[in-house]
Amino acid sequence: MPQKFSPLIIFVCLSVFASPAISQTNSMGKMQKPVFVSLKEGRLATDGGMSRGVAWGDFDNDGDPDLYVANSGGQWNAFYRNQGNGKFRKMTETARNSLAEVVIHGGQSQGVNWVDYDNDGDLDLYVVSRGDEANLLFRNDNGSGFSRIVTGALVEDNISASTACWADIEGDGDLDVVLVGYSTSPNMVFRNQGKGAFEQIEDSPLAKGTGEGRACACGDVNDDGLPEFYIANARRPNFFYKNLGDWNFEEITEGHLVTDIGYSYGVSWADYDGDGDLDLFVANFDKENFLYNNDGKGNLTPVTDGIIATEKGGASKGHSWGDYDNDGDLDLYIGNGTYKPEMVNFLYLNNGDGTFEQNTSGEVAIHADTSAGVAHADYDRDGDLDLFVANWGSNDQINRFYINQTTDQNWLTVRLQGESSNRSGIGARVDLLVSMDEEIKSMSRWVYPVTGYGSQDDYEVHFGLGKTLKVNSLMIKWPSGQVDKHTEFSVNQHLIAEEGGKLSVAN
């Protein structure tokens, strides 16, 4: 197992000088331990502003995820390079670094994506903006720098957007994109014509709306290999589009998915109950959140009991699903955002049966921030998921970086490299079969990194394994239809899976 970095080793600018968090007891009488501790010093701990979206991605292909934060209110965006030993360097223009000079601009930025839009094997950067500011597209020049793209469909001046969702809509091996329009801008759809050229598809059912959209999420709801799209709207019916193939979509106009109305500000797909299909979570700013359960055939019905669907007072926006305690099931962190002093964010830990308990231990339960975007990554390569939370209150509220303290559970990660499929493997399904608690357990994850509001998790697929010591099998279903299966290997490894069957251990 990779060695955990002691907080005192994470150099002075990123040291964690936190008081020991006190464990508490949950409603079932079980002792809760703090999952996270926040940084107290350094740029990631002290930088703030009107931060909205956040994205993790390994732009320089050195094996660890880097961080980009989108800011609004006239503030420039922030770019932090992971130096691989628990340290980050904020890339600033004053550092006279070409990596920073190009990409730290902004002003009214919202959603952000690290995305290989030209399918050349490195992650480019796309930032959508509200107002008159054009969206920002930066081509990655093989990890050595960026070039700003100032012409083309994705950076036209008349686009005002909150979030962008990338997926291979028709299965041709490159990534298309849906933009969620803001103010008076409709939603927009762009088809990738190859080599980074895009064509706007104006007659698509996806291209509707009058600017009420806030977030989007794509996921293969019925396991046919095609991504569906869900768009969260503010105090209007949400939109759900079923992918029929060949750029044909059916807009679903009946049922709870499109008739339940709230100030919906974030959305994500995840298999929260571990039954092998994607369920849906909608974060609402003005009422309780929505959770919908998939019956395995793509039919989703509302969950009306349990803390996630009934707890009020959240003003929820950004959120991220992940196995934060490495016990084999997906937990949920929700960023909430108003100026109320009692408004804290929520951490829900999965009990393993599709029910949840709120973790009220540690700093994540007492920080009353005005939060927007949330995203996770294993920044220090120790096998657990760390969290970055973007805050926007009072124009200068500090952001939060939470380091995961889980130490006694096993894990496995897989990073995909497509060949016939898009290079990042967006849309792939990864299934793990393990022996856990004297039973055979199957775990499913999908590579759809856009999450919550305007944010993106790292591309690396993460599995918590509890006390499991051996993986029975790993199966990857690629967007191209290729299926690769690997059997019997040990845990606590970062793996790289190439389409076609090659599996290696990351350095």
Coordinates of C-alpha atoms in Angstrom, one line a residue:
M1 CA 0.0 0.0 0.0
P2 CA 1.3 3.5 -0.8
Q3 CA 2.5 5.3 2.2
K4 CA 0.2 8.0 3.6
F5 CA 1.8 11.4 3.9
S6 CA 2.0 12.8 7.4
P7 CA 0.5 16.3 7.6
L8 CA 3.9 17.5 8.7
I9 CA 5.5 16.2 5.6
I10 CA 3.1 18.1 3.2
F11 CA 5.5 21.0 3.3
V12 CA 4.9 24.3 5.0
C13 CA 2.5 25.7 2.5
L14 CA 0.2 22.7 2.8
S15 CA 0.6 21.7 6.4
V16 CA -2.4 20.5 8.4
F17 CA -2.4 21.9 11.9
A18 CA -5.8 20.7 13.0
S19 CA -6.9 20.0 16.5
P20 CA -7.9 16.4 16.9
A21 CA -11.5 16.0 15.8
I22 CA -13.8 14.5 18.4
S23 CA -15.7 11.3 17.5
Q24 CA -19.4 11.4 18.0
T25 CA -22.2 8.8 18.2
N26 CA -24.8 8.5 15.4
S27 CA -28.5 7.9 15.7
M28 CA -27.9 4.1 15.8
G29 CA -25.5 4.4 18.8
K30 CA -22.4 3.7 16.7
M31 CA -19.3 5.7 17.1
Q32 CA -18.5 8.0 14.3
K33 CA -15.0 9.0 13.4
P34 CA -14.1 12.1 11.3
V35 CA -13.5 11.0 7.7
F36 CA -11.8 14.3 6.8
V37 CA -9.5 16.9 8.2
S38 CA -9.1 20.3 6.5
L39 CA -5.9 22.1 5.6
K40 CA -5.2 25.0 7.9
E41 CA -2.3 26.7 6.1
G42 CA -1.1 27.1 2.5
R43 CA -2.8 28.5 -0.7
L44 CA -5.3 25.7 -0.9
A45 CA -6.4 26.5 2.6
T46 CA -6.4 30.2 2.4
D47 CA -7.3 31.1 -1.1
G48 CA -10.9 32.2 -1.6
G49 CA -13.2 34.4 -3.6
M50 CA -16.4 33.9 -5.5
S51 CA -15.5 30.3 -6.4
R52 CA -18.1 28.3 -8.3
G53 CA -16.9 25.2 -10.2
V54 CA -13.9 23.0 -9.5
A55 CA -12.3 20.2 -11.6
W56 CA -9.6 17.6 -11.0
G57 CA -7.5 16.2 -13.9
D58 CA -4.0 14.9 -14.6
F59 CA -3.2 17.4 -17.3
D60 CA 0.5 16.6 -17.5
N61 CA 0.1 12.8 -17.4
D62 CA 2.5 12.4 -14.4
G63 CA 0.1 10.2 -12.5
D64 CA -1.4 12.6 -10.0
P65 CA -4.5 14.9 -10.4
D66 CA -4.2 18.7 -10.8
L67 CA -6.8 21.2 -9.7
Y68 CA -8.6 24.1 -11.4
V69 CA -11.0 26.5 -9.7
A70 CA -13.5 28.7 -11.6
N71 CA -14.2 32.1 -10.1
S72 CA -16.8 34.7 -10.7
G73 CA -17.3 38.3 -9.6
G74 CA -14.6 39.6 -11.9
Q75 CA -11.9 37.4 -10.2
W76 CA -9.4 35.4 -12.1
N77 CA -9.5 31.6 -12.0
A78 CA -7.0 29.5 -10.0
F79 CA -4.8 26.7 -11.2
Y80 CA -2.9 24.4 -8.8
R81 CA -0.3 21.9 -10.1
N82 CA 0.1 18.7 -8.1
Q83 CA 3.8 18.1 -7.6
G84 CA 3.4 14.5 -6.7
N85 CA 4.5 14.4 -3.1
G86 CA 1.4 15.8 -1.3
K87 CA 2.4 19.3 -2.5
F88 CA 0.7 21.8 -4.8
R89 CA 2.0 24.8 -6.5
K90 CA -0.3 27.6 -7.4
M91 CA 0.5 28.6 -11.0
T92 CA 0.4 32.4 -11.1
E93 CA 1.4 34.9 -13.7
T94 CA 3.9 36.3 -11.2
A95 CA 5.7 33.0 -11.4
R96 CA 6.3 33.7 -15.1
N97 CA 5.1 30.3 -16.0
S98 CA 3.7 29.7 -19.4
L99 CA 1.2 27.2 -17.9
A100 CA -0.4 29.9 -15.9
E101 CA -0.2 32.9 -18.2
V102 CA -2.7 31.3 -20.6
V103 CA -5.2 29.6 -18.3
I104 CA -5.8 31.7 -15.2
H105 CA -8.0 34.3 -16.9
G106 CA -11.7 34.5 -16.2
G107 CA -14.1 36.9 -14.5
Q108 CA -17.5 35.3 -14.7
S109 CA -16.6 31.6 -14.8
Q110 CA -18.9 28.9 -13.6
G111 CA -18.5 25.3 -14.8
V112 CA -15.1 23.8 -15.6
N113 CA -13.9 20.6 -17.3
W114 CA -10.6 18.9 -17.9
V115 CA -11.5 17.1 -21.1
D116 CA -9.5 15.7 -24.1
Y117 CA -11.7 17.4 -26.6
D118 CA -9.3 16.7 -29.5
N119 CA -8.7 13.1 -28.5
D120 CA -4.9 13.4 -28.6
G121 CA -4.1 11.8 -25.2
D122 CA -3.8 14.9 -23.0
L123 CA -6.5 16.8 -21.0
D124 CA -7.5 20.2 -22.4
L125 CA -9.4 22.8 -20.3
Y126 CA -12.9 24.2 -21.0
V127 CA -14.5 26.8 -18.8
V128 CA -18.0 28.1 -19.3
S129 CA -19.0 31.6 -18.2
R130 CA -22.1 33.7 -17.6
G131 CA -22.8 37.1 -19.0
D132 CA -20.9 38.7 -21.8
E133 CA -17.6 36.9 -21.2
A134 CA -16.8 34.3 -23.9
N135 CA -16.3 30.7 -22.8
L136 CA -12.6 29.7 -22.5
L137 CA -11.0 26.8 -24.3
F138 CA -7.4 25.9 -23.8
R139 CA -5.6 23.2 -25.8
N140 CA -3.0 21.2 -23.9
D141 CA 0.3 21.2 -25.8
N142 CA 1.5 17.8 -24.6
G143 CA 1.7 18.9 -21.0
S144 CA 4.3 21.6 -21.7
G145 CA 1.8 24.5 -21.9
F146 CA -1.5 25.6 -23.2
S147 CA -2.8 27.5 -26.3
R148 CA -6.0 29.5 -26.0
I149 CA -8.5 28.7 -28.8
V150 CA -10.3 31.9 -29.7
T151 CA -12.3 30.8 -32.7
G152 CA -14.9 28.1 -33.2
A153 CA -18.3 27.1 -32.1
L154 CA -17.5 26.5 -28.4
V155 CA -16.1 30.0 -27.8
E156 CA -18.6 32.2 -29.5
D157 CA -19.4 35.4 -27.7
N158 CA -23.2 34.8 -27.5
I159 CA -23.0 31.7 -25.2
S160 CA -23.9 32.2 -21.5
A161 CA -23.7 28.9 -19.6
S162 CA -23.4 27.3 -16.2
T163 CA -22.2 23.8 -16.9
A164 CA -20.9 21.6 -19.7
C165 CA -21.5 17.9 -20.0
W166 CA -19.2 15.9 -22.3
A167 CA -20.0 12.4 -23.7
D168 CA -19.6 10.4 -26.9
I169 CA -23.3 10.8 -27.9
E170 CA -23.2 8.6 -31.1
G171 CA -20.3 6.3 -30.2
D172 CA -17.8 7.4 -32.9
G173 CA -14.8 7.7 -30.5
D174 CA -14.8 11.4 -29.8
L175 CA -16.5 13.7 -27.3
D176 CA -19.5 15.8 -27.9
V177 CA -20.8 18.4 -25.5
V178 CA -24.1 19.8 -24.1
L179 CA -24.0 23.3 -22.6
V180 CA -26.6 24.4 -20.0
G181 CA -27.7 27.9 -20.9
Y182 CA -28.1 30.7 -18.4
S183 CA -30.2 33.9 -18.3
T184 CA -31.8 34.1 -21.8
S185 CA -29.5 31.6 -23.5
P186 CA -31.0 28.2 -24.5
N187 CA -29.2 24.9 -23.9
M188 CA -26.8 24.1 -26.7
V189 CA -25.5 20.9 -28.3
F190 CA -22.3 20.6 -30.2
R191 CA -21.2 17.6 -32.3
N192 CA -17.5 16.8 -32.4
Q193 CA -16.5 16.5 -36.1
G194 CA -13.0 15.2 -35.2
K195 CA -9.7 16.8 -34.4
G196 CA -11.4 19.3 -32.2
A197 CA -13.8 20.9 -34.6
F198 CA -17.4 21.3 -33.5
E199 CA -20.7 21.8 -35.2
Q200 CA -23.8 23.2 -33.3
I201 CA -26.8 21.0 -33.6
E202 CA -29.7 23.4 -33.4
D203 CA -32.6 21.0 -34.1
S204 CA -31.8 18.6 -31.3
P205 CA -34.4 18.1 -28.6
L206 CA -31.6 18.8 -26.2
A207 CA -31.4 22.4 -27.5
K208 CA -34.3 23.9 -25.6
G209 CA -34.8 26.0 -22.5
T210 CA -34.8 29.7 -21.9
G211 CA -31.9 30.0 -19.5
E212 CA -33.4 28.4 -16.5
G213 CA -30.9 25.5 -16.5
R214 CA -28.2 25.2 -13.8
A215 CA -26.6 21.8 -14.2
C216 CA -26.5 18.6 -16.3
A217 CA -25.5 15.0 -15.9
C218 CA -25.1 12.2 -18.4
G219 CA -25.3 8.5 -17.7
D220 CA -26.3 5.2 -19.3
V221 CA -29.6 4.6 -17.5
N222 CA -30.7 1.5 -19.3
D223 CA -27.3 -0.1 -20.0
D224 CA -27.4 0.1 -23.7
G225 CA -24.1 1.8 -24.1
L226 CA -25.6 5.3 -24.9
P227 CA -25.6 8.3 -22.6
E228 CA -28.8 9.8 -21.4
F229 CA -29.0 13.5 -20.3
Y230 CA -30.7 15.1 -17.4
I231 CA -30.8 18.9 -17.0
A232 CA -31.7 20.6 -13.7
N233 CA -33.7 23.7 -13.9
A234 CA -34.5 26.6 -11.5
R235 CA -38.2 26.5 -10.5
R236 CA -39.1 24.9 -13.8
P237 CA -39.7 21.2 -14.7
N238 CA -36.4 19.4 -15.2
F239 CA -35.5 17.8 -18.5
F240 CA -34.8 14.2 -19.2
Y241 CA -33.7 12.9 -22.6
K242 CA -33.4 9.2 -23.5
N243 CA -30.8 8.4 -26.1
L244 CA -32.1 6.4 -29.0
G245 CA -28.9 6.3 -31.0
D246 CA -27.7 8.1 -34.2
W247 CA -28.3 11.5 -32.5
N248 CA -32.0 10.8 -31.9
F249 CA -33.3 11.6 -28.4
E250 CA -36.7 11.1 -26.8
E251 CA -37.7 13.8 -24.4
I252 CA -39.5 12.3 -21.4
T253 CA -42.5 14.5 -20.6
E254 CA -44.3 12.4 -17.9
G255 CA -43.4 11.1 -14.5
H256 CA -41.7 12.4 -11.4
L257 CA -38.4 13.0 -13.1
V258 CA -39.9 15.9 -15.0
T259 CA -42.8 16.9 -12.9
D260 CA -41.1 17.3 -9.5
I261 CA -40.2 20.9 -9.3
G262 CA -37.6 22.7 -7.1
Y263 CA -34.9 25.3 -7.5
S264 CA -32.7 22.4 -8.9
Y265 CA -29.1 23.5 -8.9
G266 CA -27.1 20.2 -9.1
V267 CA -27.5 16.7 -10.5
S268 CA -25.6 13.4 -10.7
W269 CA -26.0 9.7 -11.5
A270 CA -24.6 7.0 -9.2
D271 CA -25.4 3.4 -8.2
Y272 CA -26.1 4.3 -4.6
D273 CA -27.7 1.0 -3.7
G274 CA -25.1 -1.3 -5.4
D275 CA -27.6 -3.1 -7.7
G276 CA -25.7 -2.5 -10.9
D277 CA -27.7 0.4 -12.4
L278 CA -27.5 4.2 -12.3
D279 CA -29.8 6.1 -9.9
L280 CA -30.3 9.8 -10.0
F281 CA -29.8 12.6 -7.4
V282 CA -31.1 16.1 -7.8
A283 CA -29.8 18.9 -5.4
N284 CA -32.4 21.6 -4.7
F285 CA -31.7 25.1 -3.4
D286 CA -35.2 25.7 -1.9
K287 CA -36.5 22.4 -0.6
E288 CA -35.5 18.8 0.2
N289 CA -33.4 17.1 -2.4
F290 CA -34.7 14.4 -4.9
L291 CA -33.4 10.8 -5.0
Y292 CA -34.7 8.5 -7.7
N293 CA -34.2 4.7 -7.8
N294 CA -33.5 2.8 -11.0
D295 CA -35.4 -0.5 -11.4
G296 CA -32.7 -1.9 -13.7
K297 CA -34.6 -1.2 -16.9
G298 CA -34.1 2.6 -16.9
N299 CA -37.3 3.3 -15.0
L300 CA -36.8 5.7 -12.1
T301 CA -39.1 6.3 -9.2
P302 CA -38.8 8.7 -6.3
V303 CA -37.4 7.6 -3.0
T304 CA -39.6 9.1 -0.3
D305 CA -38.0 7.9 2.9
G306 CA -34.5 8.1 4.3
I307 CA -32.4 11.1 5.3
I308 CA -31.2 12.0 1.8
A309 CA -34.7 12.5 0.5
T310 CA -36.3 14.0 3.5
E311 CA -33.7 16.3 5.2
K312 CA -34.6 20.0 4.7
G313 CA -32.6 23.2 5.1
G314 CA -29.8 22.4 2.7
A315 CA -29.9 25.0 0.0
S316 CA -27.9 22.3 -1.9
K317 CA -25.8 22.8 -5.1
G318 CA -22.6 20.9 -5.7
H319 CA -22.1 17.4 -4.6
S320 CA -20.0 14.3 -5.2
W321 CA -20.6 10.6 -4.8
G322 CA -17.6 8.5 -3.7
D323 CA -16.7 5.7 -1.3
Y324 CA -15.2 8.1 1.2
D325 CA -14.7 5.5 4.0
N326 CA -13.5 2.8 1.6
D327 CA -16.0 0.2 2.8
G328 CA -17.4 -0.8 -0.6
D329 CA -20.4 1.5 -1.1
L330 CA -21.0 5.0 -2.3
D331 CA -21.3 7.9 0.1
L332 CA -22.5 11.4 -0.7
Y333 CA -21.0 14.8 0.1
I334 CA -23.3 17.8 -0.5
G335 CA -22.3 21.5 -0.7
N336 CA -24.9 23.9 0.6
G337 CA -25.0 27.6 -0.1
T338 CA -26.7 30.4 1.7
Y339 CA -25.5 33.1 4.1
K340 CA -27.2 31.5 7.1
P341 CA -24.7 30.9 9.9
E342 CA -26.2 27.5 10.7
M343 CA -26.0 26.3 7.1
V344 CA -23.4 23.4 7.0
N345 CA -22.6 20.9 4.3
F346 CA -23.7 17.3 4.5
L347 CA -21.7 14.1 4.6
Y348 CA -23.9 11.0 4.2
L349 CA -22.3 7.6 4.8
N350 CA -23.8 4.6 3.1
N351 CA -24.9 1.8 5.5
G352 CA -24.3 -0.8 2.7
D353 CA -28.0 -1.4 2.1
G354 CA -29.0 1.7 0.3
T355 CA -29.7 3.7 3.4
F356 CA -27.6 6.5 4.9
E357 CA -26.5 8.0 8.1
Q358 CA -25.3 11.6 8.3
N359 CA -21.8 11.9 9.6
T360 CA -21.7 14.7 12.1
S361 CA -18.1 14.2 13.3
G362 CA -15.3 16.5 12.4
E363 CA -14.9 19.8 10.6
V364 CA -17.1 18.9 7.6
A365 CA -20.1 19.1 10.0
I366 CA -19.3 22.5 11.5
H367 CA -18.0 24.6 8.6
A368 CA -20.9 26.9 7.7
D369 CA -19.7 28.0 4.3
T370 CA -21.6 29.3 1.2
S371 CA -20.6 26.4 -1.1
A372 CA -21.1 25.8 -4.8
G373 CA -18.9 23.2 -6.6
V374 CA -17.6 20.0 -5.0
A375 CA -15.3 17.4 -6.5
H376 CA -13.0 14.5 -5.3
A377 CA -9.7 13.0 -6.2
D378 CA -7.0 10.9 -4.5
Y379 CA -4.5 13.8 -4.6
D380 CA -1.8 12.1 -2.5
R381 CA -2.2 8.6 -4.0
D382 CA -2.9 6.9 -0.7
G383 CA -6.0 5.1 -1.9
D384 CA -8.8 7.3 -0.4
L385 CA -10.8 10.1 -1.9
D386 CA -10.0 13.7 -0.9
L387 CA -12.5 16.6 -1.4
F388 CA -12.3 20.2 -2.6
V389 CA -15.2 22.5 -2.0
A390 CA -15.6 25.8 -3.8
N391 CA -17.1 28.6 -1.8
W392 CA -18.5 31.9 -3.0
G393 CA -19.8 33.8 0.0
S394 CA -19.0 37.5 0.8
N395 CA -16.8 37.7 -2.4
D396 CA -13.8 36.4 -0.5
Q397 CA -14.8 33.3 1.5
I398 CA -12.0 30.7 1.7
N399 CA -12.4 27.4 -0.1
R400 CA -12.0 24.1 1.7
F401 CA -9.7 21.3 1.0
Y402 CA -10.4 18.2 3.0
I403 CA -7.9 15.4 3.4
N404 CA -9.3 11.9 3.9
Q405 CA -8.0 10.2 7.0
T406 CA -9.2 6.6 6.2
T407 CA -6.3 4.3 7.0
D408 CA -7.5 0.8 7.8
Q409 CA -9.4 -0.2 4.6
N410 CA -8.3 -1.6 1.3
W411 CA -8.9 -0.1 -2.1
L412 CA -8.3 -0.3 -5.8
T413 CA -8.2 2.3 -8.6
V414 CA -8.3 2.1 -12.4
R415 CA -7.5 4.8 -14.9
L416 CA -8.7 4.1 -18.4
Q417 CA -7.0 4.7 -21.8
G418 CA -9.3 4.3 -24.7
E419 CA -8.2 3.2 -28.2
S420 CA -11.3 2.9 -30.4
S421 CA -13.3 4.7 -27.7
N422 CA -12.5 8.2 -26.6
R423 CA -9.1 8.4 -24.9
S424 CA -10.4 9.2 -21.4
G425 CA -12.9 6.3 -21.5
I426 CA -15.9 8.6 -20.8
G427 CA -19.0 6.4 -20.8
A428 CA -17.2 3.2 -19.9
R429 CA -18.6 0.9 -17.2
V430 CA -16.3 -0.8 -14.8
D431 CA -17.4 -3.8 -12.7
L432 CA -15.5 -5.3 -9.9
L433 CA -16.2 -8.7 -8.3
V434 CA -14.7 -9.4 -4.9
S435 CA -15.2 -11.7 -1.9
M436 CA -16.3 -9.4 0.9
D437 CA -17.8 -10.4 4.3
E438 CA -17.9 -14.0 3.2
E439 CA -20.1 -13.1 0.2
I440 CA -19.4 -12.4 -3.4
K441 CA -20.0 -8.7 -4.0
S442 CA -20.3 -6.9 -7.3
M443 CA -19.5 -3.1 -7.5
S444 CA -20.2 -0.9 -10.6
R445 CA -18.8 2.4 -11.5
W446 CA -19.2 4.6 -14.6
V447 CA -16.7 7.1 -16.1
Y448 CA -18.9 10.2 -16.1
P449 CA -16.8 12.7 -14.1
V450 CA -19.0 15.8 -14.4
T451 CA -20.8 16.1 -11.0
G452 CA -23.2 18.3 -9.0
Y453 CA -22.9 21.9 -10.1
G454 CA -20.2 23.0 -12.6
S455 CA -17.6 20.5 -11.3
Q456 CA -15.7 17.4 -12.2
D457 CA -14.3 14.5 -10.2
D458 CA -10.9 13.0 -11.2
Y459 CA -11.2 10.4 -14.1
E460 CA -9.7 7.7 -11.9
V461 CA -12.3 5.0 -11.0
H462 CA -12.1 4.3 -7.3
F463 CA -13.3 1.2 -5.3
G464 CA -13.2 1.0 -1.5
L465 CA -12.8 -2.7 -0.5
G466 CA -13.0 -2.8 3.3
K467 CA -11.0 -5.8 4.5
T468 CA -11.0 -7.6 1.1
L469 CA -7.5 -8.9 0.2
K470 CA -8.1 -10.1 -3.4
V471 CA -10.1 -9.1 -6.4
N472 CA -11.8 -11.9 -8.3
S473 CA -12.4 -10.1 -11.5
L474 CA -12.4 -6.7 -13.2
M475 CA -14.5 -6.1 -16.3
I476 CA -14.6 -3.0 -18.4
K477 CA -17.3 -2.3 -21.0
W478 CA -16.0 0.4 -23.2
P479 CA -18.1 2.9 -25.2
S480 CA -17.0 1.2 -28.4
G481 CA -18.6 -2.1 -27.2
Q482 CA -15.2 -3.7 -26.5
V483 CA -15.3 -5.7 -23.2
D484 CA -12.1 -6.5 -21.4
K485 CA -11.9 -8.8 -18.4
H486 CA -9.1 -9.3 -15.9
T487 CA -9.0 -11.9 -13.1
E488 CA -7.4 -12.4 -9.7
F489 CA -5.0 -9.6 -8.6
S490 CA -4.2 -8.0 -5.4
V491 CA -5.7 -4.9 -3.8
N492 CA -4.2 -1.5 -2.9
Q493 CA -2.9 -0.7 -6.4
H494 CA -3.4 2.1 -8.9
L495 CA -4.0 0.4 -12.2
I496 CA -4.0 1.6 -15.8
A497 CA -6.4 -0.3 -18.2
E498 CA -5.9 0.1 -21.9
E499 CA -8.7 -0.7 -24.3
G500 CA -8.0 -4.1 -25.8
G501 CA -7.0 -5.9 -22.6
K502 CA -3.6 -4.5 -21.4
L503 CA -3.5 -3.9 -17.6
S504 CA -0.5 -2.4 -15.8
V505 CA 0.3 -0.9 -12.4
A506 CA 0.9 2.9 -12.4
N507 CA 4.3 4.1 -11.3

